Short mmCIF file of C-alpha atoms in Angstrom, two decimals:
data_model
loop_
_atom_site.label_atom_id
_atom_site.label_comp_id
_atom_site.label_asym_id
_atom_site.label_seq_id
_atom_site.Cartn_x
_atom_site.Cartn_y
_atom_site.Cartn_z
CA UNK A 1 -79.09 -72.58 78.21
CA UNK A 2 -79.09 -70.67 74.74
CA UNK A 3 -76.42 -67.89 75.25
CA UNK A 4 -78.24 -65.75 72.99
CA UNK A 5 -80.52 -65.25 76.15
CA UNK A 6 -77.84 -63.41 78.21
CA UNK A 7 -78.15 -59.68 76.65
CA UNK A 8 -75.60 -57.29 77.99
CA UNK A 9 -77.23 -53.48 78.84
CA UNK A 10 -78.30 -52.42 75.62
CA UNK A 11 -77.80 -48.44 75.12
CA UNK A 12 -80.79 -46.81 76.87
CA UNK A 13 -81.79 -43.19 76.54
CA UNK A 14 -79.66 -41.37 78.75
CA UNK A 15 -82.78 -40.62 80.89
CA UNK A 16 -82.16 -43.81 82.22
CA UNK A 17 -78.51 -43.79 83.42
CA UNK A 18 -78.08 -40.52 85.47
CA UNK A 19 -77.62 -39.74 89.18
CA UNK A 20 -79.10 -43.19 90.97
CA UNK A 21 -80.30 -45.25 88.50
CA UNK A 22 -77.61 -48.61 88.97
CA UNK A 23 -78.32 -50.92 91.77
CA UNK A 24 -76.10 -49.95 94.97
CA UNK A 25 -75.59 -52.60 96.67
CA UNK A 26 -71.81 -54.04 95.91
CA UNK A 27 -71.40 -57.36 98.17
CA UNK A 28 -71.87 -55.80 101.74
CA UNK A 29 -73.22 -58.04 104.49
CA UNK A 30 -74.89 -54.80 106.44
CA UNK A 31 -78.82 -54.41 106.40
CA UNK A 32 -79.60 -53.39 103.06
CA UNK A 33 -83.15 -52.94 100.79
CA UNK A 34 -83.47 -50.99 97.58
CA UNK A 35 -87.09 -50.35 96.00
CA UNK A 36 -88.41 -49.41 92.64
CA UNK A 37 -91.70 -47.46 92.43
CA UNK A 38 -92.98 -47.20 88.79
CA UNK A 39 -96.41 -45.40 88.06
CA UNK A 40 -98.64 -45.22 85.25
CA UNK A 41 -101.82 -43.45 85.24
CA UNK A 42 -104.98 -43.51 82.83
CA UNK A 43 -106.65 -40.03 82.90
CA UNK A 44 -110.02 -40.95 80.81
CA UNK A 45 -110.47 -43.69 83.21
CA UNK A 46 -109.39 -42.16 86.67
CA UNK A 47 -107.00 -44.95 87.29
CA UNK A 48 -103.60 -45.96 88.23
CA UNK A 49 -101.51 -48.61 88.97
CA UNK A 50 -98.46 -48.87 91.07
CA UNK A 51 -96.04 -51.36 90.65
CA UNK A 52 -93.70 -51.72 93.53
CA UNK A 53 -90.44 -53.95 93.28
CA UNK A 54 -87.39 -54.34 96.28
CA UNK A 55 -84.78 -56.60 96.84
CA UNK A 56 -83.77 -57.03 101.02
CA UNK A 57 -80.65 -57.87 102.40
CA UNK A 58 -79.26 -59.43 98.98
CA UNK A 59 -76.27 -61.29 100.90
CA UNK A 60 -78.91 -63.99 102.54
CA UNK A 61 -77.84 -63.66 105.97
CA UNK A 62 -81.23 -63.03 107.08
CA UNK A 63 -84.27 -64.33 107.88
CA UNK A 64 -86.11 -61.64 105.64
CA UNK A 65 -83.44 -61.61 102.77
CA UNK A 66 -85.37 -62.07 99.63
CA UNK A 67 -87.45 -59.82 97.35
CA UNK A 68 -91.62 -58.91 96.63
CA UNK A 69 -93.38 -57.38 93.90
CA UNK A 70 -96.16 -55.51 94.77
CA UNK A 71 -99.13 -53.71 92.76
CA UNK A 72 -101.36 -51.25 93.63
CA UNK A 73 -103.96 -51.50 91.52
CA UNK A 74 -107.46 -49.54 90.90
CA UNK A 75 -109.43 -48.66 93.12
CA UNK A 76 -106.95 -48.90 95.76
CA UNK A 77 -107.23 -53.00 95.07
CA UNK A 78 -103.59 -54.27 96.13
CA UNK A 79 -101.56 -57.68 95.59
CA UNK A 80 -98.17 -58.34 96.58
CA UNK A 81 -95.95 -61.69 95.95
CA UNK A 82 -92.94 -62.50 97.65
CA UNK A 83 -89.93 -63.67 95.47
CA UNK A 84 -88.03 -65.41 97.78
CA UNK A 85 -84.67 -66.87 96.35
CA UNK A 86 -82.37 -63.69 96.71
CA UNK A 87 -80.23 -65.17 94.03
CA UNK A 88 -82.57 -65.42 91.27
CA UNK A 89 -82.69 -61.52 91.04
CA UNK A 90 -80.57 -59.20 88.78
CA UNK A 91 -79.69 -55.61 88.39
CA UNK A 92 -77.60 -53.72 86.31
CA UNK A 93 -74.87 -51.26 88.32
CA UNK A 94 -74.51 -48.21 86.47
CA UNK A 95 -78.27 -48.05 84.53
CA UNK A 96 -81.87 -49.05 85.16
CA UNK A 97 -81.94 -52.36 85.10
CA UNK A 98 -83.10 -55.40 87.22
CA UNK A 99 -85.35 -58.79 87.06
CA UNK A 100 -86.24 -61.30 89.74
CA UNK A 101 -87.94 -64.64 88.65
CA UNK A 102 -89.69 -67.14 91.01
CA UNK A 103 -89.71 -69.53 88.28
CA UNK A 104 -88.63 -70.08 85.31
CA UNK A 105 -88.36 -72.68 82.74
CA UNK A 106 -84.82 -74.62 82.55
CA UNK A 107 -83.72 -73.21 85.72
CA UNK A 108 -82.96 -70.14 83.66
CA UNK A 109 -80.19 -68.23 86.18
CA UNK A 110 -80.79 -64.69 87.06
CA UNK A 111 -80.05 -62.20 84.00
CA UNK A 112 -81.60 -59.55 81.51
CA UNK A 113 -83.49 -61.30 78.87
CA UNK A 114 -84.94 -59.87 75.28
CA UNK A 115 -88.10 -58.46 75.62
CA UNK A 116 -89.85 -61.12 73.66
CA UNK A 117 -88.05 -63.98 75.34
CA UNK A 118 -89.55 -62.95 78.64
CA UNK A 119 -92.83 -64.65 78.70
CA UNK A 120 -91.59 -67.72 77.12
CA UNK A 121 -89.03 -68.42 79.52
CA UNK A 122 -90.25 -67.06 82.92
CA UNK A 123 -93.05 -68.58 84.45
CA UNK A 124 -93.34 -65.77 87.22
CA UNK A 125 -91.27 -62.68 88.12
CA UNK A 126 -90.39 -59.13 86.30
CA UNK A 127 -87.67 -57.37 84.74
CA UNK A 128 -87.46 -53.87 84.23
CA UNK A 129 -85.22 -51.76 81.56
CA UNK A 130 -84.99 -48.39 80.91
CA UNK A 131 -87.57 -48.69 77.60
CA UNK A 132 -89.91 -51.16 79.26
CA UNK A 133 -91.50 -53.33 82.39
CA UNK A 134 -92.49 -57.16 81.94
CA UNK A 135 -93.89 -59.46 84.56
CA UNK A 136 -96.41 -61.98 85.65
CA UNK A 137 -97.48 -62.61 89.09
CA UNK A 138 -99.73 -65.69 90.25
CA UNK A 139 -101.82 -66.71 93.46
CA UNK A 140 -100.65 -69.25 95.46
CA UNK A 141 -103.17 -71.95 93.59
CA UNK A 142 -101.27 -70.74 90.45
CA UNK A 143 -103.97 -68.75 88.84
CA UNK A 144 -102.83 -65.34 87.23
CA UNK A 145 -103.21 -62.75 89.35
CA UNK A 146 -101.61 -59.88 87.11
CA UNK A 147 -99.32 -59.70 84.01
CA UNK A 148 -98.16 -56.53 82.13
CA UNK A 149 -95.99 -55.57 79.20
CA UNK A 150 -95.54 -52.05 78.02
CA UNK A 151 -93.19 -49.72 77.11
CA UNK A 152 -91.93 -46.35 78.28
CA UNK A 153 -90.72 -43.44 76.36
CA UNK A 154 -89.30 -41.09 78.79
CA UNK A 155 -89.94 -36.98 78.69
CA UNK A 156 -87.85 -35.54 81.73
CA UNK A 157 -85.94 -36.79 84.88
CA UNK A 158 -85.11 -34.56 87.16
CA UNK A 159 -84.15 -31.61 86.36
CA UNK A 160 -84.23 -30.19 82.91
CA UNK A 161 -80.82 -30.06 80.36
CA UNK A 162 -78.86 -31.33 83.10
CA UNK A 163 -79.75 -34.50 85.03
CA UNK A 164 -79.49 -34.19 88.76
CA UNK A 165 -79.69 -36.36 92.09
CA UNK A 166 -82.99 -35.56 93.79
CA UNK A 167 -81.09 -34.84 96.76
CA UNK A 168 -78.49 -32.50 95.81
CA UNK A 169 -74.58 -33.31 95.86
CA UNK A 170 -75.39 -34.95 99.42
CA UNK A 171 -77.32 -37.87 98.49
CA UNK A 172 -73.74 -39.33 97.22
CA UNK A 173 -72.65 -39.64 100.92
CA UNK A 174 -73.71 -42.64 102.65
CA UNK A 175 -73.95 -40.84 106.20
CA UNK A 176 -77.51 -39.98 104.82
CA UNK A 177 -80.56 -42.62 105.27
CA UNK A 178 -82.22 -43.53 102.70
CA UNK A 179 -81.02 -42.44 99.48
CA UNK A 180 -83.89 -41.44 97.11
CA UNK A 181 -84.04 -40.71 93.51
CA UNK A 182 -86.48 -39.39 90.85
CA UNK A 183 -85.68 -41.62 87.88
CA UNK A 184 -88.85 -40.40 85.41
CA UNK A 185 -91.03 -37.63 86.30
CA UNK A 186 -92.79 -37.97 83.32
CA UNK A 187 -92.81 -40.17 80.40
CA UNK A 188 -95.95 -41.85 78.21
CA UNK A 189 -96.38 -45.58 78.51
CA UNK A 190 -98.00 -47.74 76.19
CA UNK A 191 -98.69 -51.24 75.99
CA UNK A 192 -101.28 -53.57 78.64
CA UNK A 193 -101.81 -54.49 82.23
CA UNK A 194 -104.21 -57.63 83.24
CA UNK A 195 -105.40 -57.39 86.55
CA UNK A 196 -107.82 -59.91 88.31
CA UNK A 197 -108.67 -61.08 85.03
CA UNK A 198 -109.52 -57.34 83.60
CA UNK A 199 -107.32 -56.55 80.40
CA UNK A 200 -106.14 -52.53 80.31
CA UNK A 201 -104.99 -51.62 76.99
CA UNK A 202 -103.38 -48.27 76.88
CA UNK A 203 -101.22 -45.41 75.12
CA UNK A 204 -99.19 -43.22 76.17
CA UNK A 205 -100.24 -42.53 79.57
CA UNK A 206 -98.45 -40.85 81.88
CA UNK A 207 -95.47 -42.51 83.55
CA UNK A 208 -93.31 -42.18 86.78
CA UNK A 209 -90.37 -43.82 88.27
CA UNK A 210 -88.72 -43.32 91.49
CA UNK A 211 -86.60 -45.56 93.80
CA UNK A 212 -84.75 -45.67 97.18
CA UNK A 213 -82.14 -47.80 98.94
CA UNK A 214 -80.67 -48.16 102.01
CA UNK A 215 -80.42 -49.62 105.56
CA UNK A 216 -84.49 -48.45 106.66
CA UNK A 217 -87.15 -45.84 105.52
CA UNK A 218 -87.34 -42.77 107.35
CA UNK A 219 -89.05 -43.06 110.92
CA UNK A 220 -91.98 -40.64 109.54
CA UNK A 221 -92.61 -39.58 106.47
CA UNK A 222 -95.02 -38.47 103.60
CA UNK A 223 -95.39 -37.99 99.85
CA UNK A 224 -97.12 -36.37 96.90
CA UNK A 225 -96.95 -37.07 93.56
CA UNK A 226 -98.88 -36.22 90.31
CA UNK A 227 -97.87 -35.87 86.36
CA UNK A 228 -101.55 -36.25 85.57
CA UNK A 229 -103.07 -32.83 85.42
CA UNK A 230 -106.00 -32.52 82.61
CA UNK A 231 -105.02 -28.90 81.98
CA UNK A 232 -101.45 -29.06 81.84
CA UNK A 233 -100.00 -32.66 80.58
CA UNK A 234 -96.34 -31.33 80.60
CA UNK A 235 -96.82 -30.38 84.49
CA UNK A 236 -95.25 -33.14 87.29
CA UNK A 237 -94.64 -32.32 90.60
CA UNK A 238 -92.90 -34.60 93.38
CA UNK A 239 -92.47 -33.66 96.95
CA UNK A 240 -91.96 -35.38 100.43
CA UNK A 241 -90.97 -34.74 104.21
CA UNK A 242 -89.45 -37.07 106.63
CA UNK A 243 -87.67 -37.64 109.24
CA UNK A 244 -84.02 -38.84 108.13
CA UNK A 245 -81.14 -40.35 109.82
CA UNK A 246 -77.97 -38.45 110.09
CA UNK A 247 -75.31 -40.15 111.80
CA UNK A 248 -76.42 -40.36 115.06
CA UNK A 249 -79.07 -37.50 115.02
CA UNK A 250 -82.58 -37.14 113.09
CA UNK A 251 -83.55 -33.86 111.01
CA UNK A 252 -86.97 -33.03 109.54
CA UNK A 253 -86.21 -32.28 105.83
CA UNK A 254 -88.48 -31.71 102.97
CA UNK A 255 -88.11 -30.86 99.34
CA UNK A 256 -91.06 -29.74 96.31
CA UNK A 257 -90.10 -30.28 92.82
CA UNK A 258 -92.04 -29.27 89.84
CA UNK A 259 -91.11 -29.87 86.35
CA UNK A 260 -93.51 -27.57 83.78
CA UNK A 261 -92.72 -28.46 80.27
CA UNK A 262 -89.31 -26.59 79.85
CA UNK A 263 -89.07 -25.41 83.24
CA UNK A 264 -87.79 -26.72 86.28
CA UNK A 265 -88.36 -25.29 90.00
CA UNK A 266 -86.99 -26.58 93.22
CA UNK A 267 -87.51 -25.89 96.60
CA UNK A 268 -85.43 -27.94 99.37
CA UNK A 269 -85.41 -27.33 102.87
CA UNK A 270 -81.94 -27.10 103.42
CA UNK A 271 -81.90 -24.01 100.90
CA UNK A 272 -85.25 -22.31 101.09
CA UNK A 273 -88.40 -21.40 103.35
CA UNK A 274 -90.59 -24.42 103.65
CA UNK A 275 -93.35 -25.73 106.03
CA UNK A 276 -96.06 -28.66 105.82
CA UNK A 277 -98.72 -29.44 107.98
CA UNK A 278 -99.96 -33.18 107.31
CA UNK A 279 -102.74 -34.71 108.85
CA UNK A 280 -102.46 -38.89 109.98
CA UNK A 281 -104.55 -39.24 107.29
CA UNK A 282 -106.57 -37.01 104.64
CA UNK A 283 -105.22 -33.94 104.25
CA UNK A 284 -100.99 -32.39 102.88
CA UNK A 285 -100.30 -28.76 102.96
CA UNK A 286 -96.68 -27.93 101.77
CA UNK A 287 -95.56 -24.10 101.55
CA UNK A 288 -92.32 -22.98 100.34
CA UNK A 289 -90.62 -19.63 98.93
CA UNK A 290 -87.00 -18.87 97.71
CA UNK A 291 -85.45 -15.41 96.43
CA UNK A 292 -87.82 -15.70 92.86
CA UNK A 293 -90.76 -18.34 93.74
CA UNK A 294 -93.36 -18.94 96.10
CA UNK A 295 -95.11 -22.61 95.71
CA UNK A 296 -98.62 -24.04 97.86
CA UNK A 297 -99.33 -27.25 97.76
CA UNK A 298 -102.96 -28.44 99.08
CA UNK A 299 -103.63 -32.42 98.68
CA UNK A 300 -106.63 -34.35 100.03
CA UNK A 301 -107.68 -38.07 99.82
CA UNK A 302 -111.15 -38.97 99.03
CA UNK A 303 -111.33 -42.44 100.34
CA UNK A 304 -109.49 -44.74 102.83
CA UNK A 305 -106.50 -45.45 100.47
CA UNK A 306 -104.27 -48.91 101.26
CA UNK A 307 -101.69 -49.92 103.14
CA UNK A 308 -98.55 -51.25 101.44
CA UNK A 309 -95.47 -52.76 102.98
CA UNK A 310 -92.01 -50.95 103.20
CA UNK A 311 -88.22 -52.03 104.37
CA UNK A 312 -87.88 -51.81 107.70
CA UNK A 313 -84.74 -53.02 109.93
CA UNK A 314 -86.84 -56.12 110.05
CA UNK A 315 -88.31 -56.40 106.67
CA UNK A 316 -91.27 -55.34 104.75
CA UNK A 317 -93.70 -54.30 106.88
CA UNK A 318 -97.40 -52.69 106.64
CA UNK A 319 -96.06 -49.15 108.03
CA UNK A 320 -97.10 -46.85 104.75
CA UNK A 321 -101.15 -45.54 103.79
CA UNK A 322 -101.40 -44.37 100.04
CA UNK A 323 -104.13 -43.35 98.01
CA UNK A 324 -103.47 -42.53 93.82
CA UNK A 325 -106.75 -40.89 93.40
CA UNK A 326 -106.14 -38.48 95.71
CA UNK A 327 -107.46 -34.22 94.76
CA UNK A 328 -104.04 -31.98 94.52
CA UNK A 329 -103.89 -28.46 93.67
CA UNK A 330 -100.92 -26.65 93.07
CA UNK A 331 -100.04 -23.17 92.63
CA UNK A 332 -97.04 -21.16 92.03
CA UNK A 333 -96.50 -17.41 92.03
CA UNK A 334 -93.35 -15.28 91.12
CA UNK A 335 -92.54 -13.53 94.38
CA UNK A 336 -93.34 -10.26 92.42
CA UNK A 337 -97.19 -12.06 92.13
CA UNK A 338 -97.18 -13.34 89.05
CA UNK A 339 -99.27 -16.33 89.12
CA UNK A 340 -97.51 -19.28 86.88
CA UNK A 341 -99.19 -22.38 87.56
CA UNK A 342 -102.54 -22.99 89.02
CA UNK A 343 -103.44 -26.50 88.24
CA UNK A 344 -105.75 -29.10 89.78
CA UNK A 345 -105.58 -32.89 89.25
CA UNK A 346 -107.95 -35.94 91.34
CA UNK A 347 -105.58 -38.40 90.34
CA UNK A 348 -102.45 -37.49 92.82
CA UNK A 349 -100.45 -39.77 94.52
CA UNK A 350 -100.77 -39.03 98.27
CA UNK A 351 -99.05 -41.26 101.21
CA UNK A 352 -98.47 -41.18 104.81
CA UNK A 353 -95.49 -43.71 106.31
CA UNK A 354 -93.98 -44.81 109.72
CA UNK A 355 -94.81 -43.09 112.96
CA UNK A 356 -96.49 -42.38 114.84
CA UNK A 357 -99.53 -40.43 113.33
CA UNK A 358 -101.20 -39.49 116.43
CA UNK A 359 -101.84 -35.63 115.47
CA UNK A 360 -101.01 -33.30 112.70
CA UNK A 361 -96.95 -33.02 111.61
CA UNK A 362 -96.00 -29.66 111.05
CA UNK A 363 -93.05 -28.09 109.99
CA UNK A 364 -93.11 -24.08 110.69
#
């Protein structure tokens, strides 16, 4: 094999190498997943797609050790491949960086390749750098099922001159299950995505990146998520509740985060006022108020969404609902009144996980 293949990291944007963004897994035998979410939405078409990537139990010592790719795709139309050969997938410690092939000509090993070597050399798989996402994924007869190229030019992480871990100092101790990071709350993509044989061409549309790692997802959980607002393209806002592991004890936490253009406001439960009330399915109220802000969040899904699958102690499994077109409208006042942000989008992320869902989960 050429060594001209083998690319060290090449110097990203520093968007793409703060608080999170290395793989953390560093030779442990323990249960262990980590998961990429990357989003990118197309306004003047009122559609998204997903594209979900996670690695499980990279040592091999289980039965489910291996890695998927999965896409959620529009409409709420889903596909997901399983990449089974734990070796034959990459990441980069210290930066965004990772790969997984299920084929590849020459036995090509694991390992970041140039952006326009990628489709000559890997018959199926991805590989994802800070600047852009590559990947093909077939059906089991060998047909193409989806394949996408396109780049990413990033606008804001999290937080705004200084990048910060989603979870505060504490997401750096491993007592805490998951660990969860923003990576991109905004950023334009350009390039195309075929899907089911339907060729999307497009320019800089909004982009998203998240990821979490870990022994398990939280026991219960939900999310919102939304950088697509048609009268205010610089607003994103992120936010989640769940059920976490804490040593030997579970705590209901929650967090809102809304990045405006210059302007950066976050509301965590450990630090402010904050309640939810979250239907099984349908309907997200968050609510939350510190010393100079006062945020509502009201989110509601339109249609039946999808299930996807998530790490579990036993593997991926079908334990999370998610629509992306669902209706959020967010609001935030100054606690003297002023109103700041009153902004409506029908293209929100919106997602319901674990269990169990038999009634409404609030948090007063």
């Amino acid at each position: 094999m050429s060594e001209s293949l083998s690319l060290s990291p090449p110097v990203l944007n520093s968007l793409f190498s703060g608080p999170h963004s290395g793989y953390h897994w560093r030779g442990q035998t323990s249960r262990f997943f980590e998961v990429w979410y990357f989003r990118v939405t197309f306004p003047a078409m009122a559609q998204t797609f997903a594209l979900m990537y996670s690695i499980d139990d990279p040592a091999g010592l289980r039965d489910h050790s291996g890695g998927a790719a999965q896409i959620l795709g529009p409409n709420e139309s889903y596909y997901c491949r399983t990449l089974p050969d734990a070796q034959l997938f990459w990441a980069w410690p210290h930066q965004l960086g990772l790969g997984h092939w299920r084929s590849a000509k020459q036995s090509l090993p694991s390992q970041h390749l140039d952006s326009d070597d990628f489709f000559h050399h890997v018959q199926e798989g991805y590989q994802v750098c800070g600047g852009y996402h590559q990947g093909k994924l077939l059906n089991p007869s060998g047909e193409v099922q989806a394949e996408w190229d396109y780049s990413i030019k990033p606008a804001t992480s999290w937080g705004i001159a200084t990048q910060l871990a989603t979870a505060g100092w504490l997401s750096y101790l491993p007592v805490f299950e998951p660990g969860w990071q923003v990576l991109l709350a905004h950023g334009l993509a350009s390039g195309w995505i075929n899907w089911q044989g339907q060729r999307y061409e497009f320019a800089d549309a909004p982009a998203y990146a998240e990821k979490n790692w870990g022994g398990a997802f939280p026991s219960k959980w939900f999310w919102i998520q939304c950088n697509a607002f048609k009268d205010a393209p610089a607003l994103s806002i992120t936010a989640v509740g769940g059920m976490r592991d804490v040593l030997s004890w579970q705590e209901n936490v929650g967090m809102v985060g809304i990045h405006n253009g210059d302007r950066f406001y976050e509301f965590i439960s450990t630090k402010t006022s904050l309640t939810w009330r979250v239907e099984p399915w349908g309907r997200w109220y968050m609510s939350a108020q510190d010393y100079r802000y006062h945020v509502e969040i009201t989110g509601y899904a339109p249609d039946q969404g999808a299930y996807v699958r998530v790490p579990t102690l036993q593997g991926l499994q079908w334990q999370c609902r998610d629509t992306t077109h669902g209706r959020l409208h967010v609001k935030l006042w100054t606690v003297e009144g002023e109103l700041l942000i009153d902004s409506v989008s029908e293209l929100a992320g919106l997602e319901v996980g674990g269990g169990p869902w038999h009634e409404p989960w609030c948090r007063n």
